[in-house]
Amino acid sequence: MPTLSVFMDVPLAHKLEGSLLKTYKQDDYPNKIFLAYRVCMTNEGHPWVSLVVQKTRLQVSQDPSLNYEYLPTMGLKSFIQASLALLFGKHSQAIVENRQIPHGCVLVMGNIIDCKLTPSGWAKLMSMIKSKQIFPFFDIPCQGLYTSDLEEDTRILQYFVSQGFEFFCSQSLSKNFGIYDEGVGILVVVAVNNQQLLCVLSQLEGLAQALWLNPPNTGARIITSILSNPALLGEWKQSLKEVVENIMLTKEKVKEKLRLLGTPGSWGHITEQSGTHGYLGLNSQQVEYLVRKKHIYIPKNGQINFSCINANNINYITEGINEAVLLAESSEMCLPKEKKTLIGIKL
């Protein structure tokens, strides 16, 4: 007689892997292209890793002074201090007054680099936050990969600190160092005084103990070594600058090739966007054409990873975009025009 399983009522969960990537992997077309990778890619189509990270990883692994005891629940202290200095600057008012509390391994969502407001816009934003008692939660997933200027990418944080705001800020240091499998990051809490922060810290530490107890240390040690060494820090900054310049050049080339092809529409928005990812500005019909007919896989919202575009595929991609736009335009012209009826309303 078969034994009944205690798991018989457990349903099969949906896979976390996106359907777009799954479809791409199942496609046997030899020249297929995937433009939605989360990581920064090289011109050769491989995940980008800063050269200084590779060198530092080797040095860390051979350091005889290191021990491999469990880290504290809140993470490596030297890593936290180096990360805070990177976010706010070494002489930040919040750091000097000891008003931050970090916390590791944070799920990253969104970014803050696109918050470009005029002085009047800032005033309205501050007024709204204060009047409606809104608690700000900022996120910086890849500092330095937007403008290559580390301070510029976090200027909004420094502004909020100067205005005396309390807020949360999550920072990932995986993408801008090329340590994608390490999951290195912190959660920073800025509050008005230390007494309140001690209470917040106790709650966060309790949550951390329940979730992971002790964080990993390899990625934290590598990043700490780089940020604490002026020579290595300079190499890392230079590698960020090269990546950003390459992405900007790629965007310029995409825009120019679409112009030369005579692709309908304005494509200036491509070069106006910062960072590795940006929107092409295509509608759902155009995106579907690229996926089904050209085997160019991009998300439904048209946001792609521009670092996936290189000299080997840029012509095929831009020609595909041109075809998709022209097809959509011709389809709209063939649609029957709607009959419009004017209705008079007496007031």
XYZ file of N, CA, C and O in Angstrom, residues 24-221:
792
model
N 14.226 32.786 -24.886
C 15.488 33.020 -25.581
C 16.354 31.756 -25.577
O 16.936 31.383 -26.607
N 16.438 31.102 -24.436
C 17.266 29.904 -24.330
C 16.729 28.759 -25.191
O 17.498 27.926 -25.676
N 15.425 28.727 -25.377
C 14.812 27.661 -26.176
C 14.871 27.954 -27.674
O 14.627 27.067 -28.488
N 15.195 29.177 -28.042
C 15.264 29.576 -29.448
C 16.547 29.007 -30.070
O 17.648 29.242 -29.577
N 16.414 28.281 -31.175
C 17.578 27.686 -31.822
C 18.108 28.536 -32.977
O 18.969 28.094 -33.748
N 17.602 29.759 -33.124
C 18.078 30.656 -34.173
C 19.532 31.025 -33.877
O 19.853 31.477 -32.763
N 20.451 30.860 -34.825
C 21.885 31.037 -34.535
C 22.290 32.457 -34.179
O 23.259 32.665 -33.443
N 21.580 33.466 -34.680
C 21.966 34.860 -34.449
C 21.047 35.572 -33.461
O 20.890 36.796 -33.521
N 20.446 34.843 -32.575
C 19.546 35.452 -31.594
C 20.338 36.382 -30.672
O 21.543 36.199 -30.435
N 19.648 37.402 -30.154
C 20.290 38.407 -29.294
C 19.403 38.660 -28.079
O 18.196 38.846 -28.223
N 20.007 38.686 -26.906
C 19.274 38.970 -25.668
C 19.757 40.308 -25.113
O 20.930 40.464 -24.791
N 18.855 41.276 -25.019
C 19.214 42.628 -24.605
C 18.667 42.998 -23.226
O 18.522 44.175 -22.912
N 18.374 41.983 -22.417
C 17.769 42.270 -21.114
C 18.569 41.687 -19.952
O 18.023 41.469 -18.872
N 19.864 41.429 -20.165
C 20.678 40.946 -19.048
C 20.745 42.006 -17.957
O 20.831 43.207 -18.230
N 20.746 41.572 -16.713
C 20.820 42.512 -15.592
C 22.239 43.016 -15.364
O 22.449 44.103 -14.846
N 23.236 42.200 -15.728
C 24.626 42.566 -15.468
C 25.172 43.408 -16.606
O 24.652 43.405 -17.725
N 26.240 44.140 -16.324
C 26.924 44.934 -17.345
C 27.777 43.996 -18.188
O 28.504 43.154 -17.652
N 27.693 44.141 -19.517
C 28.373 43.226 -20.425
C 29.561 43.907 -21.105
O 29.596 45.129 -21.268
N 30.541 43.114 -21.539
C 31.687 43.615 -22.279
C 31.386 43.569 -23.776
O 30.372 43.011 -24.204
N 32.273 44.130 -24.571
C 32.100 44.092 -26.018
C 32.147 42.671 -26.572
O 31.650 42.398 -27.663
N 32.755 41.771 -25.804
C 32.832 40.371 -26.218
C 31.615 39.566 -25.786
O 31.538 38.364 -26.061
N 30.683 40.227 -25.092
C 29.464 39.539 -24.676
C 29.587 38.768 -23.387
O 28.807 37.837 -23.130
N 30.534 39.146 -22.526
C 30.710 38.489 -21.235
C 30.428 39.488 -20.111
O 30.582 40.690 -20.294
N 30.012 38.992 -18.925
C 29.782 39.903 -17.797
C 31.041 40.699 -17.472
O 32.131 40.140 -17.369
N 30.868 42.027 -17.322
C 31.996 42.898 -17.024
C 32.423 42.757 -15.576
O 31.601 42.733 -14.661
N 33.741 42.635 -15.357
C 34.330 42.622 -14.024
C 35.498 43.595 -14.035
O 36.356 43.529 -14.920
N 35.514 44.508 -13.078
C 36.623 45.452 -12.991
C 37.931 44.693 -12.794
O 38.016 43.784 -11.963
N 38.952 45.052 -13.565
C 40.240 44.361 -13.476
C 40.831 44.455 -12.078
O 41.497 43.526 -11.612
N 40.594 45.565 -11.406
C 41.139 45.718 -10.059
C 40.488 44.729 -9.091
O 41.103 44.309 -8.107
N 39.254 44.317 -9.381
C 38.587 43.318 -8.541
C 39.276 41.963 -8.678
O 39.501 41.261 -7.688
N 39.624 41.594 -9.898
C 40.299 40.319 -10.121
C 41.637 40.276 -9.393
O 42.001 39.276 -8.771
N 42.388 41.385 -9.462
C 43.678 41.461 -8.782
C 43.512 41.415 -7.266
O 44.263 40.706 -6.566
N 42.534 42.140 -6.759
C 42.316 42.197 -5.311
C 41.795 40.873 -4.776
O 42.158 40.460 -3.667
N 40.958 40.205 -5.547
C 40.433 38.900 -5.114
C 41.585 37.918 -4.866
O 41.576 37.158 -3.893
N 42.574 37.938 -5.752
C 43.729 37.055 -5.599
C 44.519 37.411 -4.348
O 44.960 36.526 -3.592
N 44.701 38.710 -4.100
C 45.444 39.141 -2.922
C 44.732 38.748 -1.635
O 45.360 38.289 -0.673
N 43.411 38.915 -1.620
C 42.626 38.553 -0.431
C 42.710 37.059 -0.158
O 42.858 36.615 0.986
N 42.621 36.263 -1.214
C 42.640 34.811 -1.041
C 43.980 34.308 -0.514
O 44.055 33.235 0.093
N 45.058 35.078 -0.728
C 46.390 34.652 -0.297
C 46.866 35.365 0.959
O 48.014 35.203 1.366
N 45.998 36.153 1.569
C 46.360 36.903 2.772
C 46.382 35.963 3.983
O 45.327 35.483 4.419
N 47.542 35.673 4.561
C 47.621 34.716 5.688
C 47.056 35.277 6.993
O 46.814 34.525 7.936
N 46.847 36.583 7.057
C 46.358 37.190 8.302
C 44.849 37.061 8.467
O 44.319 37.307 9.559
N 44.164 36.685 7.409
C 42.705 36.599 7.484
C 42.269 35.319 8.178
O 42.876 34.260 8.015
N 41.190 35.433 8.940
C 40.572 34.233 9.509
C 39.179 34.102 8.917
O 38.627 35.049 8.357
N 38.624 32.939 9.001
C 37.335 32.673 8.363
C 36.265 32.359 9.407
O 35.395 31.527 9.189
N 36.365 33.082 10.507
C 35.343 32.982 11.537
C 34.080 33.675 11.033
O 34.108 34.480 10.103
N 32.928 33.358 11.641
C 31.680 34.018 11.269
C 31.802 35.521 11.471
O 32.359 35.998 12.454
N 31.236 36.264 10.518
C 31.167 37.715 10.679
C 30.049 38.078 11.643
O 29.116 37.296 11.840
N 30.092 39.270 12.239
C 28.956 39.730 13.043
C 27.706 39.806 12.182
O 27.779 39.928 10.955
N 26.558 39.755 12.809
C 25.293 39.783 12.074
C 25.182 40.991 11.166
O 24.671 40.894 10.045
N 25.686 42.133 11.610
C 25.560 43.362 10.838
C 26.652 43.520 9.785
O 26.683 44.509 9.064
N 27.569 42.559 9.674
C 28.543 42.582 8.602
C 29.923 43.060 9.012
O 30.195 43.339 10.186
N 30.814 43.155 8.028
C 32.200 43.563 8.235
C 32.263 45.062 8.495
O 31.871 45.869 7.650
N 32.766 45.454 9.651
C 32.752 46.858 10.058
C 33.527 47.754 9.093
O 33.079 48.855 8.737
N 34.704 47.303 8.644
C 35.506 48.119 7.730
C 34.802 48.305 6.390
O 34.918 49.368 5.760
N 34.053 47.302 5.958
C 33.282 47.413 4.720
C 32.170 48.441 4.868
O 31.923 49.252 3.971
N 31.510 48.412 6.010
C 30.424 49.361 6.269
C 30.948 50.800 6.254
O 30.366 51.685 5.640
N 32.075 51.021 6.924
C 32.649 52.367 6.975
C 33.064 52.843 5.584
O 32.834 54.004 5.210
N 33.671 51.958 4.792
C 34.103 52.321 3.443
C 32.903 52.609 2.546
O 32.928 53.530 1.723
N 31.825 51.835 2.705
C 30.622 52.026 1.893
C 29.937 53.342 2.227
O 29.442 54.040 1.333
N 29.896 53.683 3.509
C 29.283 54.949 3.923
C 30.052 56.138 3.371
O 29.462 57.130 2.930
N 31.381 56.037 3.387
C 32.200 57.123 2.843
C 31.979 57.263 1.345
O 31.990 58.374 0.803
N 31.750 56.148 0.671
C 31.487 56.181 -0.766
C 30.141 56.835 -1.053
O 30.001 57.595 -2.020
N 29.153 56.569 -0.216
C 27.818 57.119 -0.408
C 27.750 58.609 -0.106
O 27.219 59.395 -0.894
N 28.267 59.005 1.060
C 28.054 60.357 1.552
C 29.298 61.240 1.525
O 29.201 62.446 1.737
N 30.467 60.648 1.283
C 31.709 61.396 1.387
C 32.281 61.275 2.792
O 31.530 61.145 3.765
N 33.596 61.315 2.902
C 34.243 61.096 4.201
C 33.867 62.143 5.235
O 33.880 61.883 6.441
N 33.556 63.356 4.786
C 33.295 64.452 5.726
C 31.801 64.787 5.823
O 31.434 65.901 6.178
N 30.963 63.820 5.519
C 29.518 64.042 5.583
C 29.081 64.372 7.009
O 29.587 63.819 7.986
N 28.128 65.274 7.108
C 27.599 65.673 8.414
C 27.004 64.484 9.142
O 27.171 64.328 10.355
N 26.329 63.615 8.411
C 25.694 62.460 9.036
C 26.727 61.496 9.606
O 26.518 60.896 10.665
N 27.881 61.350 8.913
C 28.915 60.447 9.397
C 29.640 61.057 10.593
O 29.912 60.381 11.593
N 29.950 62.331 10.502
C 30.648 63.014 11.594
C 29.836 62.952 12.882
O 30.384 62.754 13.973
N 28.517 63.103 12.755
C 27.646 63.099 13.935
C 27.168 61.693 14.289
O 26.315 61.530 15.156
N 27.718 60.693 13.598
C 27.396 59.296 13.900
C 25.904 59.009 13.807
O 25.307 58.377 14.665
N 25.242 59.508 12.706
C 23.821 59.266 12.517
C 23.617 58.256 11.339
O 22.660 58.464 10.555
N 24.331 57.132 11.210
C 23.917 56.141 10.218
C 24.019 54.752 10.777
O 24.819 54.427 11.589
N 23.145 54.053 10.328
C 23.181 52.634 10.755
C 23.122 51.758 9.514
O 22.139 51.791 8.791
N 24.133 50.975 9.260
C 24.127 50.117 8.073
C 23.604 48.721 8.354
O 23.551 48.258 9.478
N 23.244 48.038 7.297
C 22.673 46.707 7.414
C 22.901 46.006 6.073
O 22.710 46.608 5.022
N 23.349 44.766 6.071
C 23.796 44.140 4.833
C 22.755 43.363 4.057
O 21.661 43.108 4.509
N 23.153 42.968 2.822
C 22.392 42.081 1.942
C 20.959 42.553 1.698
O 20.001 41.919 2.140
N 20.815 43.661 1.004
C 19.508 44.265 0.780
C 19.011 43.983 -0.630
O 19.784 44.018 -1.586
N 17.719 43.705 -0.780
C 17.119 43.546 -2.103
C 17.019 44.913 -2.758
O 16.436 45.827 -2.221
N 17.601 45.031 -3.943
C 17.691 46.331 -4.606
C 16.550 46.533 -5.582
O 16.245 45.652 -6.377
N 15.923 47.723 -5.537
C 14.853 48.073 -6.477
C 15.010 49.521 -6.901
O 15.135 50.401 -6.066
N 15.009 49.769 -8.209
C 14.992 51.131 -8.730
C 16.315 51.853 -8.590
O 17.343 51.284 -8.251
N 16.303 53.153 -8.877
C 17.479 53.997 -8.724
C 17.045 55.444 -8.525
O 15.899 55.793 -8.720
N 18.001 56.292 -8.137
C 17.667 57.685 -7.831
C 18.327 58.675 -8.768
O 18.126 59.872 -8.641
N 19.111 58.203 -9.732
C 19.882 59.113 -10.564
C 18.988 59.980 -11.448
O 19.376 61.053 -11.887
N 17.778 59.524 -11.758
C 16.898 60.274 -12.646
C 16.104 61.357 -11.925
O 15.241 61.996 -12.521
N 16.379 61.539 -10.629
C 15.681 62.586 -9.866
C 16.337 63.941 -10.140
O 17.072 64.486 -9.307
N 16.099 64.483 -11.315
C 16.694 65.752 -11.716
C 15.632 66.844 -11.622
O 14.773 66.964 -12.483
N 15.691 67.622 -10.534
C 14.679 68.637 -10.287
C 15.296 70.026 -10.308
O 16.473 70.216 -10.003
N 14.494 70.998 -10.664
C 14.898 72.396 -10.597
C 14.835 72.840 -9.139
O 14.247 72.149 -8.289
N 15.443 73.985 -8.796
C 15.358 74.469 -7.409
C 13.929 74.571 -6.905
O 13.636 74.221 -5.752
N 13.007 75.055 -7.767
C 11.604 75.136 -7.337
C 11.016 73.746 -7.164
O 10.178 73.508 -6.286
N 11.482 72.805 -8.004
C 11.011 71.433 -7.885
C 11.451 70.789 -6.576
O 10.689 70.075 -5.931
N 12.707 71.089 -6.178
C 13.196 70.588 -4.894
C 12.378 71.151 -3.744
O 12.039 70.436 -2.791
N 12.057 72.436 -3.825
C 11.288 73.071 -2.756
C 9.911 72.426 -2.616
O 9.433 72.171 -1.507
N 9.262 72.158 -3.756
C 7.949 71.518 -3.730
C 8.037 70.100 -3.164
O 7.167 69.659 -2.415
N 9.112 69.390 -3.555
C 9.286 68.019 -3.069
C 9.469 68.002 -1.557
O 8.846 67.201 -0.851
N 10.321 68.886 -1.046
C 10.555 68.952 0.390
C 9.283 69.310 1.145
O 8.983 68.753 2.195
N 8.523 70.248 0.582
C 7.286 70.664 1.221
C 6.289 69.514 1.290
O 5.621 69.296 2.311
N 6.195 68.746 0.206
C 5.265 67.622 0.164
C 5.673 66.542 1.157
O 4.830 65.965 1.870
N 6.981 66.241 1.236
C 7.464 65.204 2.143
C 7.164 65.576 3.593
O 6.730 64.744 4.392
N 7.362 66.856 3.908
C 7.129 67.302 5.285
C 5.641 67.356 5.614
O 5.211 66.889 6.669
N 4.848 67.928 4.706
C 3.423 68.106 4.988
C 2.674 66.772 5.034
O 1.766 66.598 5.844
N 3.062 65.844 4.168
C 2.373 64.548 4.118
C 3.088 63.476 4.934
O 2.688 62.317 4.918
N 4.156 63.886 5.650
C 4.917 62.974 6.504
C 5.362 61.726 5.745
O 5.214 60.603 6.205
N 5.910 61.964 4.559
C 6.415 60.872 3.728
C 7.821 60.498 4.185
O 8.663 61.365 4.413
N 8.083 59.194 4.319
C 9.401 58.731 4.723
C 10.190 58.305 3.486
O 9.825 57.350 2.811
N 11.276 59.001 3.127
C 12.014 58.684 1.901
C 12.811 57.388 2.026
O 13.414 57.111 3.066
N 12.796 56.594 0.967
C 13.614 55.379 0.867
C 14.323 55.435 -0.479
O 13.713 55.209 -1.509
N 15.601 55.751 -0.457
C 16.373 55.868 -1.684
C 17.098 54.561 -1.990
O 17.341 53.756 -1.097
N 17.449 54.404 -3.262
C 18.168 53.207 -3.664
C 19.248 53.550 -4.673
O 19.018 54.327 -5.601
N 20.430 53.013 -4.477
C 21.536 53.223 -5.408
C 22.084 51.855 -5.806
O 22.922 51.289 -5.105
N 21.627 51.301 -6.927
C 22.042 49.950 -7.316
C 23.408 49.884 -7.979
O 24.018 48.821 -7.995
N 23.897 50.979 -8.558
C 25.194 50.909 -9.251
C 25.833 52.287 -9.314
O 25.941 52.881 -10.384
N 26.255 52.790 -8.173
C 26.892 54.101 -8.074
C 28.137 54.149 -8.963
O 28.989 53.268 -8.921
N 28.237 55.184 -9.764
C 29.376 55.338 -10.650
C 29.131 54.853 -12.060
O 29.861 55.221 -12.984
N 28.096 54.051 -12.265
C 27.795 53.535 -13.603
C 26.740 54.373 -14.321
O 26.263 53.977 -15.380
N 26.368 55.505 -13.749
C 25.444 56.421 -14.407
C 26.216 57.536 -15.101
O 26.128 57.720 -16.313
N 26.982 58.287 -14.308
C 27.717 59.427 -14.862
C 29.224 59.231 -14.775
O 29.968 60.075 -15.268
N 29.674 58.162 -14.123
C 31.080 57.864 -13.786
C 31.585 58.780 -12.670
O 32.725 58.649 -12.225
N 30.735 59.687 -12.191
C 31.062 60.584 -11.087
C 30.380 60.043 -9.834
O 29.156 60.123 -9.696
N 31.160 59.494 -8.915
C 30.600 58.856 -7.725
C 29.797 59.825 -6.873
O 28.748 59.475 -6.325
N 30.267 61.075 -6.757
C 29.564 62.070 -5.951
C 28.285 62.531 -6.634
O 27.262 62.738 -5.983
N 28.330 62.718 -7.935
C 27.150 63.165 -8.673
C 26.013 62.163 -8.562
O 24.850 62.536 -8.455
N 26.353 60.885 -8.578
C 25.335 59.836 -8.515
C 24.649 59.748 -7.156
O 23.624 59.080 -7.022
N 25.215 60.400 -6.137
C 24.607 60.360 -4.795
C 24.324 61.750 -4.246
O 24.106 61.917 -3.046
N 24.310 62.745 -5.121
C 24.135 64.124 -4.660
C 22.806 64.321 -3.920
O 22.705 65.114 -2.983
N 21.792 63.616 -4.334
C 20.480 63.762 -3.703
C 20.529 63.346 -2.234
O 19.854 63.933 -1.385
N 21.347 62.350 -1.906
C 21.472 61.917 -0.513
C 22.093 63.027 0.327
O 21.632 63.311 1.440
N 23.147 63.624 -0.181
C 23.816 64.694 0.550
C 22.871 65.872 0.781
O 22.920 66.527 1.824
N 21.999 66.127 -0.177
C 21.035 67.216 -0.038
C 20.038 66.920 1.085
O 19.738 67.785 1.911
N 19.543 65.693 1.132
C 18.585 65.323 2.169
C 19.229 65.328 3.554
O 18.589 65.676 4.544
N 20.497 64.933 3.628
C 21.214 64.993 4.907
C 21.343 66.437 5.370
O 21.106 66.760 6.545
N 21.687 67.335 4.450
C 21.859 68.744 4.804
C 20.560 69.378 5.262
O 20.569 70.346 6.025
N 19.422 68.836 4.808
C 18.119 69.382 5.185
C 17.558 68.739 6.453
O 16.454 69.057 6.879
N 18.332 67.816 7.038
C 17.927 67.217 8.308
C 16.866 66.142 8.204
O 16.176 65.858 9.189
N 16.724 65.514 7.047
C 15.712 64.478 6.869
C 16.173 63.136 7.432
O 17.368 62.824 7.449
N 15.221 62.347 7.869
C 15.456 60.942 8.186
C 15.078 60.123 6.963
O 14.075 60.413 6.307
N 15.853 59.081 6.654
C 15.523 58.263 5.492
C 16.267 56.934 5.511
O 17.212 56.742 6.278
N 15.827 56.040 4.661
C 16.518 54.783 4.391
C 17.212 54.912 3.037
O 16.713 55.582 2.132
N 18.324 54.243 2.889
C 18.985 54.166 1.589
C 19.641 52.795 1.438
O 20.466 52.404 2.272
N 19.254 52.090 0.405
C 19.895 50.811 0.110
C 20.936 51.026 -0.979
O 20.717 51.784 -1.914
N 22.057 50.364 -0.836
C 23.142 50.486 -1.811
C 23.672 49.101 -2.155
O 24.043 48.327 -1.277
N 23.685 48.789 -3.446
C 24.301 47.551 -3.924
C 25.671 47.886 -4.489
O 25.835 48.848 -5.224
N 26.657 47.060 -4.137
C 28.013 47.247 -4.647
C 28.438 46.054 -5.507
O 29.628 45.818 -5.686
N 27.471 45.342 -6.016
C 27.764 44.171 -6.839
C 28.040 44.554 -8.282
O 29.037 44.136 -8.878
N 27.157 45.366 -8.875
C 27.267 45.669 -10.301
C 28.434 46.597 -10.607
O 29.140 46.419 -11.600
N 28.664 47.615 -9.763
C 29.724 48.568 -10.097
C 31.128 48.035 -9.815
O 32.109 48.668 -10.193
N 31.225 46.875 -9.169
C 32.512 46.209 -9.023
C 32.606 44.957 -9.895
O 33.681 44.398 -10.071
N 31.466 44.528 -10.429
C 31.451 43.320 -11.231
C 31.488 42.051 -10.398
O 32.012 41.025 -10.824
N 30.932 42.117 -9.178
C 30.880 40.934 -8.303
C 29.420 40.521 -8.200
O 28.789 40.611 -7.150
N 28.865 40.059 -9.299
C 27.420 39.840 -9.395
C 26.921 38.707 -8.510
O 25.774 38.707 -8.068
N 27.774 37.731 -8.251
C 27.318 36.567 -7.477
C 27.578 36.715 -5.975
O 27.334 35.790 -5.212
N 28.061 37.870 -5.543
C 28.367 38.067 -4.133
C 27.201 38.671 -3.349
O 27.086 38.466 -2.154
N 26.363 39.468 -4.021
C 25.250 40.098 -3.317
C 25.711 41.033 -2.216
O 25.236 40.960 -1.087
N 26.672 41.909 -2.537
C 27.259 42.789 -1.530
C 26.515 44.118 -1.487
O 26.327 44.758 -2.518
N 26.099 44.545 -0.308
C 25.384 45.812 -0.195
C 25.103 46.166 1.247
O 25.394 45.399 2.168
N 24.545 47.346 1.461
C 24.195 47.795 2.808
C 22.847 48.503 2.776
O 22.397 48.960 1.722
N 22.230 48.574 3.929
C 21.058 49.420 4.137
C 21.445 50.472 5.154
O 21.903 50.142 6.252
N 21.300 51.723 4.788
C 21.667 52.830 5.666
C 20.401 53.492 6.199
O 19.455 53.740 5.446
N 20.396 53.758 7.504
C 19.293 54.483 8.136
C 19.842 55.783 8.691
O 20.774 55.774 9.499
N 19.309 56.888 8.254
C 19.715 58.200 8.767
C 18.593 58.726 9.659
O 17.449 58.831 9.224
N 18.910 59.021 10.903
C 17.918 59.505 11.865
C 18.437 60.767 12.549
O 19.588 61.167 12.369
N 17.587 61.391 13.352
C 17.940 62.686 13.938
C 18.850 62.552 15.154
O 19.585 63.483 15.491
N 18.827 61.404 15.850
C 19.704 61.258 17.010
C 20.050 59.787 17.247
O 19.402 58.879 16.720
N 21.089 59.576 18.045
C 21.604 58.229 18.276
C 20.672 57.372 19.108
O 20.630 56.146 18.955
N 19.930 57.971 20.013
C 19.053 57.196 20.878
C 17.997 56.460 20.069
O 17.716 55.281 20.300
N 17.410 57.159 19.099
C 16.410 56.521 18.255
C 17.043 55.477 17.343
O 16.454 54.436 17.060
N 18.282 55.743 16.924
C 18.956 54.792 16.049
C 19.278 53.485 16.756
O 19.273 52.424 16.141
N 19.567 53.561 18.043
C 19.829 52.332 18.795
C 18.611 51.412 18.785
O 18.740 50.193 18.667
N 17.448 52.000 18.871
C 16.216 51.206 18.823
C 16.021 50.592 17.437
O 15.671 49.420 17.295
N 16.269 51.406 16.385
C 16.144 50.901 15.012
C 17.146 49.790 14.771
O 16.832 48.752 14.181
N 18.384 49.996 15.241
C 19.433 49.004 15.061
C 19.068 47.676 15.705
O 19.294 46.607 15.134
N 18.487 47.730 16.892
C 18.112 46.495 17.579
C 17.066 45.719 16.800
O 17.100 44.487 16.743
N 16.133 46.448 16.173
C 15.099 45.775 15.367
C 15.693 45.180 14.094
O 15.372 44.048 13.710
N 16.562 45.925 13.419
C 17.179 45.431 12.188
C 18.081 44.233 12.453
O 18.125 43.285 11.668
N 18.800 44.281 13.561
C 19.682 43.167 13.886
C 18.880 41.905 14.178
O 19.279 40.803 13.803
N 17.728 42.077 14.815
C 16.859 40.923 15.057
C 16.360 40.308 13.771
O 16.317 39.083 13.619
N 15.988 41.163 12.817
C 15.546 40.669 11.512
C 16.687 39.966 10.780
O 16.495 38.929 10.142
N 17.891 40.544 10.861
C 19.045 39.951 10.179
C 19.373 38.574 10.743
O 19.704 37.641 10.002
N 19.287 38.427 12.041
C 19.558 37.131 12.665
C 18.564 36.077 12.204
O 18.921 34.915 11.995
N 17.312 36.492 12.033
C 16.292 35.544 11.593
C 16.451 35.180 10.119
O 16.169 34.054 9.707
N 16.942 36.137 9.308
C 17.037 35.908 7.867
C 18.309 35.174 7.459
O 18.271 34.235 6.671
N 19.484 35.615 7.962
C 20.730 34.982 7.520
C 21.764 34.783 8.625
O 22.754 34.115 8.409
N 21.552 35.331 9.786
C 22.425 35.198 10.948
C 23.794 35.819 10.725
O 24.167 36.765 11.396
N 24.585 35.268 9.757
C 25.914 35.813 9.474
C 26.085 36.032 7.980
O 25.899 35.105 7.193
N 26.444 37.234 7.548
C 26.621 37.510 6.117
C 27.937 36.946 5.604
O 28.872 36.708 6.377
N 28.064 36.749 4.266
C 29.336 36.307 3.685
C 30.352 37.433 3.710
O 29.996 38.603 3.836
N 31.642 37.082 3.576
C 32.655 38.123 3.744
C 33.573 38.346 2.548
O 34.250 39.363 2.480
N 33.617 37.418 1.582
C 34.597 37.541 0.497
C 34.420 38.836 -0.296
O 35.364 39.611 -0.483
N 33.201 39.076 -0.776
C 32.942 40.282 -1.542
C 33.196 41.539 -0.736
O 33.753 42.527 -1.246
N 32.801 41.521 0.537
C 33.003 42.682 1.408
C 34.486 42.971 1.594
O 34.916 44.132 1.599
N 35.306 41.933 1.725
C 36.743 42.131 1.912
C 37.391 42.681 0.647
O 38.286 43.539 0.705
